[in-house]
Every structure is written in structure tokens, then in C-alpha cells.
PDB file of C-alpha atoms in Angstrom:
ATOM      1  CA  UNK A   7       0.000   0.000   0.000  1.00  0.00           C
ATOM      2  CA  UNK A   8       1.114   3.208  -1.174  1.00  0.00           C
ATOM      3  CA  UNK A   9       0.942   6.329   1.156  1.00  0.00           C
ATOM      4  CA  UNK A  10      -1.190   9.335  -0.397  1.00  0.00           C
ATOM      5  CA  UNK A  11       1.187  12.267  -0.503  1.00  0.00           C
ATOM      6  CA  UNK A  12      -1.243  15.537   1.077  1.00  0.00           C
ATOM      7  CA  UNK A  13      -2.581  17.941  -1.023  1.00  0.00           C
ATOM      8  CA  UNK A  14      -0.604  20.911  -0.861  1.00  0.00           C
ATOM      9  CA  UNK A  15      -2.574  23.729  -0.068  1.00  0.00           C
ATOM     10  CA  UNK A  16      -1.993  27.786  -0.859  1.00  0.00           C
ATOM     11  CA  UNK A  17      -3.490  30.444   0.504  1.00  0.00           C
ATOM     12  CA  UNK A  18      -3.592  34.179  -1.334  1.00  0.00           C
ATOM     13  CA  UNK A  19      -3.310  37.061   0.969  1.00  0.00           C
ATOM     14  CA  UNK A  20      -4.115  40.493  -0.016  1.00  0.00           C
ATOM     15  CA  UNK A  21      -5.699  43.714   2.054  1.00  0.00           C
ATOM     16  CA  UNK A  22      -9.133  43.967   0.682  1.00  0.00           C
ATOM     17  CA  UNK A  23      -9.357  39.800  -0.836  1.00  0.00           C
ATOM     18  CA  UNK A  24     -11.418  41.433  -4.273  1.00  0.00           C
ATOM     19  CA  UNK A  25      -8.821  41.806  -6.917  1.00  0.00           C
ATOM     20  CA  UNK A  26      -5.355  40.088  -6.544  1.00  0.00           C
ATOM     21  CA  UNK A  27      -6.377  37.067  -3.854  1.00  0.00           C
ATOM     22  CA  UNK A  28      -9.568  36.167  -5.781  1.00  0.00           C
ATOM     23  CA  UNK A  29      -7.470  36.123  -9.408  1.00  0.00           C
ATOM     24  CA  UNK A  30      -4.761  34.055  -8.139  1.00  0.00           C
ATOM     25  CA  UNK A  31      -6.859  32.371  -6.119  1.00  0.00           C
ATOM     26  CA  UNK A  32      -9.679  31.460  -8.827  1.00  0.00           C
ATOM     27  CA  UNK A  33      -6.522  30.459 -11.670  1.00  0.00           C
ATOM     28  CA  UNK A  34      -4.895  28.085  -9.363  1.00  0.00           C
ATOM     29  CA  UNK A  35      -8.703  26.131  -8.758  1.00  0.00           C
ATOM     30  CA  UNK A  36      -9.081  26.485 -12.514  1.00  0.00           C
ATOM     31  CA  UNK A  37      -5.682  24.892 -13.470  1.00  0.00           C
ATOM     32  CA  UNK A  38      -4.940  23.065 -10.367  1.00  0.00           C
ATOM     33  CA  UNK A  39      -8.640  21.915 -10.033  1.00  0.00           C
ATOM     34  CA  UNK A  40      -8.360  19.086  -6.657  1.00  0.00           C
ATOM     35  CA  UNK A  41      -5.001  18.822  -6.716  1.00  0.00           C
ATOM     36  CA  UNK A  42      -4.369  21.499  -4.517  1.00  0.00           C
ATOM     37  CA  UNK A  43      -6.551  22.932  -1.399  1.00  0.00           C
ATOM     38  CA  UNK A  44      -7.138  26.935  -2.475  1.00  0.00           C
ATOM     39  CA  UNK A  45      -7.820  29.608   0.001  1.00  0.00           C
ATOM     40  CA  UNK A  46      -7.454  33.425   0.159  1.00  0.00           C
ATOM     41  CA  UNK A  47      -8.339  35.791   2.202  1.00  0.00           C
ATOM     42  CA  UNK A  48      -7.786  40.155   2.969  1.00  0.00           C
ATOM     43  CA  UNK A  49      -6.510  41.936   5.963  1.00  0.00           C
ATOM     44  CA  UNK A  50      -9.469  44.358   5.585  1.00  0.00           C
ATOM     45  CA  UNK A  51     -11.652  43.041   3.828  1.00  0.00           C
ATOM     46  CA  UNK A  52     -14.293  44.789   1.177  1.00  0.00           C
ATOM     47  CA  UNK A  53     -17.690  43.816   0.955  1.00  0.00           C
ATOM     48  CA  UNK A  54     -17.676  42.457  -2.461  1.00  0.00           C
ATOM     49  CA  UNK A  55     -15.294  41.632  -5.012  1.00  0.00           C
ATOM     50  CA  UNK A  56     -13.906  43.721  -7.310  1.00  0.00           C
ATOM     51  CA  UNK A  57     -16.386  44.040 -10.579  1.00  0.00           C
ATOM     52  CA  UNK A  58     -13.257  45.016 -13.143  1.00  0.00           C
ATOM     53  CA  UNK A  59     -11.540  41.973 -11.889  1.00  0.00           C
ATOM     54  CA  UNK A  60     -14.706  39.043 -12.360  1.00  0.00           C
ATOM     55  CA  UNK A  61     -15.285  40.545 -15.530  1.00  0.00           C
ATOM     56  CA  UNK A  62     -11.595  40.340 -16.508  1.00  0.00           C
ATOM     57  CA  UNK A  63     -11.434  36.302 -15.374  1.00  0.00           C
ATOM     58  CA  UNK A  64     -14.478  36.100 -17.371  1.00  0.00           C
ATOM     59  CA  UNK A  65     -12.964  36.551 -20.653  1.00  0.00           C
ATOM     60  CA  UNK A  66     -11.066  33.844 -19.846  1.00  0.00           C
ATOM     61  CA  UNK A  67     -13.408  31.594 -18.710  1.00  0.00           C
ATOM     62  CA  UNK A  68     -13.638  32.018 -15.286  1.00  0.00           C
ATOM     63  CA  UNK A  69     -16.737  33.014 -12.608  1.00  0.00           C
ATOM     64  CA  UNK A  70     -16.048  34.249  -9.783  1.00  0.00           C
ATOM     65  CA  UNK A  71     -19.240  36.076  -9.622  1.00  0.00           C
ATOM     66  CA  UNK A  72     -20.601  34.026  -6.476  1.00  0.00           C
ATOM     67  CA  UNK A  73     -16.985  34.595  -4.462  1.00  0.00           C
ATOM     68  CA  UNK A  74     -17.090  37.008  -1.350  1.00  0.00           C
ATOM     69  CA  UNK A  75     -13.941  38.676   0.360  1.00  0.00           C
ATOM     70  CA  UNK A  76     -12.918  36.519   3.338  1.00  0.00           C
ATOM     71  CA  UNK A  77     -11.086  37.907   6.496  1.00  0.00           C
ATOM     72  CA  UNK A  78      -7.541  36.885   7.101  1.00  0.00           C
ATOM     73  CA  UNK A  79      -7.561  34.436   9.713  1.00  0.00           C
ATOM     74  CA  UNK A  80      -4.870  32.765  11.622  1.00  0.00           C
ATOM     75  CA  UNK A  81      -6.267  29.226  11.269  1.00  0.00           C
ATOM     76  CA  UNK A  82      -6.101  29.961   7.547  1.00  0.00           C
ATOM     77  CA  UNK A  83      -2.606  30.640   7.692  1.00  0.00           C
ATOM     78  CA  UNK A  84      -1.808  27.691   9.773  1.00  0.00           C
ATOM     79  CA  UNK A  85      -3.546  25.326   7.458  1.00  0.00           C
ATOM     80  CA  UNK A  86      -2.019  26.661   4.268  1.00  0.00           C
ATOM     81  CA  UNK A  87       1.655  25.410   3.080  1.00  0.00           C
ATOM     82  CA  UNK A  88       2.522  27.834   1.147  1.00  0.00           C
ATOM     83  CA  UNK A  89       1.462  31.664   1.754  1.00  0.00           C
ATOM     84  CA  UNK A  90       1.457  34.157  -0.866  1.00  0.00           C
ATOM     85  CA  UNK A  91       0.757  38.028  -0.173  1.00  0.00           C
ATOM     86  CA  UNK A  92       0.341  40.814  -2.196  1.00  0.00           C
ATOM     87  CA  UNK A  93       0.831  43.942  -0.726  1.00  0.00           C
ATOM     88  CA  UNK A  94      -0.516  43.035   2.931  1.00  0.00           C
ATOM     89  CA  UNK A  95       2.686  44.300   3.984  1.00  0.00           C
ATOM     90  CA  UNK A  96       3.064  43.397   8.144  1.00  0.00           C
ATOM     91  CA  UNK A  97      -0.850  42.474   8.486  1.00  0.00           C
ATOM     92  CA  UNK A  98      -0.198  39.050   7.577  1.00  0.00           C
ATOM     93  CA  UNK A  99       0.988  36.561   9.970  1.00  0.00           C
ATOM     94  CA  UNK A 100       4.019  34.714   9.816  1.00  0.00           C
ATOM     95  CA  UNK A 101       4.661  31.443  11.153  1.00  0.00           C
ATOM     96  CA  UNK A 102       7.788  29.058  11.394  1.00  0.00           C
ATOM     97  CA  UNK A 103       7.717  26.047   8.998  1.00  0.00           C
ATOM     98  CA  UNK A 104       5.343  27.983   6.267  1.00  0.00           C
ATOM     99  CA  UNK A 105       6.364  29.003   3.093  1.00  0.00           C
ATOM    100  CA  UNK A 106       5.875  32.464   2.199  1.00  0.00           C
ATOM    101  CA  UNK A 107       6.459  34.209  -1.040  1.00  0.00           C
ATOM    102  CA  UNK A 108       5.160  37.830  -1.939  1.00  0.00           C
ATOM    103  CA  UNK A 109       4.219  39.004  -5.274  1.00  0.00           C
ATOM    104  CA  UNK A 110       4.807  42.487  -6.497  1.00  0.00           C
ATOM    105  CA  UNK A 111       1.793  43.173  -8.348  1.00  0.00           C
ATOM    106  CA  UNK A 112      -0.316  46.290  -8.980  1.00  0.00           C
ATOM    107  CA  UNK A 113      -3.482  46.576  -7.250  1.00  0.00           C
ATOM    108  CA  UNK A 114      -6.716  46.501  -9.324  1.00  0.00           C
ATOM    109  CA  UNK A 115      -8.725  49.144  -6.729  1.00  0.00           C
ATOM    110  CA  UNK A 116     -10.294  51.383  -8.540  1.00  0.00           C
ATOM    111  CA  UNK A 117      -9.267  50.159 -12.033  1.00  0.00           C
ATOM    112  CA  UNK A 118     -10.933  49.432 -15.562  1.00  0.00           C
ATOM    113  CA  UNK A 119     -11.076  46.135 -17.276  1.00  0.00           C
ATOM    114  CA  UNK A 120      -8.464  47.352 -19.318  1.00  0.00           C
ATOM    115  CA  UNK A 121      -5.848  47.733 -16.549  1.00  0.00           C
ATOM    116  CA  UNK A 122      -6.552  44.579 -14.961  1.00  0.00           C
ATOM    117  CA  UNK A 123      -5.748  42.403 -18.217  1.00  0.00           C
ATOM    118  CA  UNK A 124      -2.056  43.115 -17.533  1.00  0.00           C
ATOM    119  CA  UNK A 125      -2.290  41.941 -14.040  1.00  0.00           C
ATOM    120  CA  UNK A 126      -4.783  39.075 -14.566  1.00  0.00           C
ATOM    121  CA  UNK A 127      -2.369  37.619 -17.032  1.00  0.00           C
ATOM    122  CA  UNK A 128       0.658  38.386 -14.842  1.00  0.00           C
ATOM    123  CA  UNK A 129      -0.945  36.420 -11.958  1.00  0.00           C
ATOM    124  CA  UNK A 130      -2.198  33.273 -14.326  1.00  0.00           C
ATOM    125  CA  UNK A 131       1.706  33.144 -15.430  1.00  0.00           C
ATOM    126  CA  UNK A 132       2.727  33.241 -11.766  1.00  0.00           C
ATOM    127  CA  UNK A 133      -0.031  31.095 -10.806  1.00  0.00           C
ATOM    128  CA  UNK A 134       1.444  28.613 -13.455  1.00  0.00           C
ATOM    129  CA  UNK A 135       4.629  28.616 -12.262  1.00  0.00           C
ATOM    130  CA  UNK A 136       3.647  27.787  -8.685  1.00  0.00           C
ATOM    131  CA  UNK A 137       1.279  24.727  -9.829  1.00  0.00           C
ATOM    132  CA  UNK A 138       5.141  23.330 -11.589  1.00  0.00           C
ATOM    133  CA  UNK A 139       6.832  24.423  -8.575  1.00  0.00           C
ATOM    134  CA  UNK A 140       4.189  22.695  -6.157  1.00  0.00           C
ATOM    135  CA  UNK A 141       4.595  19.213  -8.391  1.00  0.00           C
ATOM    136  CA  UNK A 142       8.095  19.460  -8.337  1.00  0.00           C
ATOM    137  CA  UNK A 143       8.383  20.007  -4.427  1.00  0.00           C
ATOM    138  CA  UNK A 144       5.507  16.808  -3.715  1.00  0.00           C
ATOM    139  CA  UNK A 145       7.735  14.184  -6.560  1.00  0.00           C
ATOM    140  CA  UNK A 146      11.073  15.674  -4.080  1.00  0.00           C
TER     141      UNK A 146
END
């Protein structure tokens, strides 16, 4: 009998959980699909997410029209192998034996659709990368 490795699982962290969390978090479920546990969540969050950004992941396929901002919790963090922020700065807590990486990215607030293509495709590329990184690091 073969042992099951555990499904990695990621969790996207940014302030207000509507624009970069939900894109990165809504590729890696598309691509990923069950092969890895996806979570994100906002150290503030807004009350809904951002309408530039679902209609940007819509173009490609994607429907996050039924997501809500979550609120950062430390349980979340805990349960989550790797942790990615973007631009949470010190609001996101860190804890020993977590991975952490933090993506540069401009923030959608307050943007068109046409300035959120550049990021939405700059996050599925990222996002893309991790899911070859994460496959690499469970065959180790």
C-alpha cells in the first residue's frame, strides 16, 4: 500500500481579498482543479469583489461572480503550506515552517477592465509557475 502524498494547499493574501487574492486564487482552482486545497483571504476586507476583476477572469473563462472577500484568519494561515501576499505588507501573519512568497503586483482598486488584463495575465503566469513548482516540491 502506497501512502497518499497531502494535497498541498496555498493560501492568497491580499488587504481587501477582491482583486489580486480572488485572481490568483480562482486560476490556481481552474488549473490546479483538486489537486491542490485553495484559500485566500484580505486583511481588511471589502464587501464584495472587485467588478473590473470578475469581468476580466471572465474573458477567460472564469466566474467568480458568487466569491465574497474573506477575512484573514490565523487558522487559515496555519492550514495553508505555502502563503502568498500581495501587498498586505506586516498584516499578515508569519509562522515558522510555512512558506511564504510575496508578489509584487499592482493593485486593481479602482481600475478598468483594461488595466486589470495586464495583471490578470501576470498572476495566471505566476499562478502557473507555482502549480510546476508545487509538483516538483511533492515528486522531491
Amino acid at each position: 500500500m502506497s501512502d497518499t502524498p497531502q494535497q498541498p494547499s496555498v493560501l492568497f493574501v491580499c488587504v481587501h481579498n477582491a482583486g489580486r487574492s480572488q485572481m490568483a486564487a480562482a486560476f490556481l482552482t481552474h488549473l490546479a482543479g483538486d489537486r491542490v486545497h485553495v484559500r485566500s483571504a484580505g486583511s481588511a476586507p471589502a464587501e464584495t469583489v472587485n467588478a473590473a476583476v470578475a469581468e476580466a477572469l471572465a474573458e477567460v473563462g472564469i466566474d467568480i461572480s458568487a466569491e465574497v472577500p474573506k477575512v484573514l484568519t490565523v487558522d487559515a494561515v496555519q492550514a495553508s503550506d505555502v502563503v502568498i501576499t500581495m501587498g498586505c505588507g506586516d498584516t499578515c501573519p508569519v509562522f515558522p515552517g510555512k512558506r511564504y512568497l510575496d508578489w509584487q503586483l499592482p493593485d486593481p482598486a479602482g481600475q478598468g477592465v483594461d488595466a486589470v488584463r495586464p495583471i490578470r495575465d501576470e498572476i495566471e503566469q505566476r499562478v502557473r509557475a507555482l502549480i510546476d513548482d508545487i509538483a516538483t516540491a511533492a515528486d522531491a
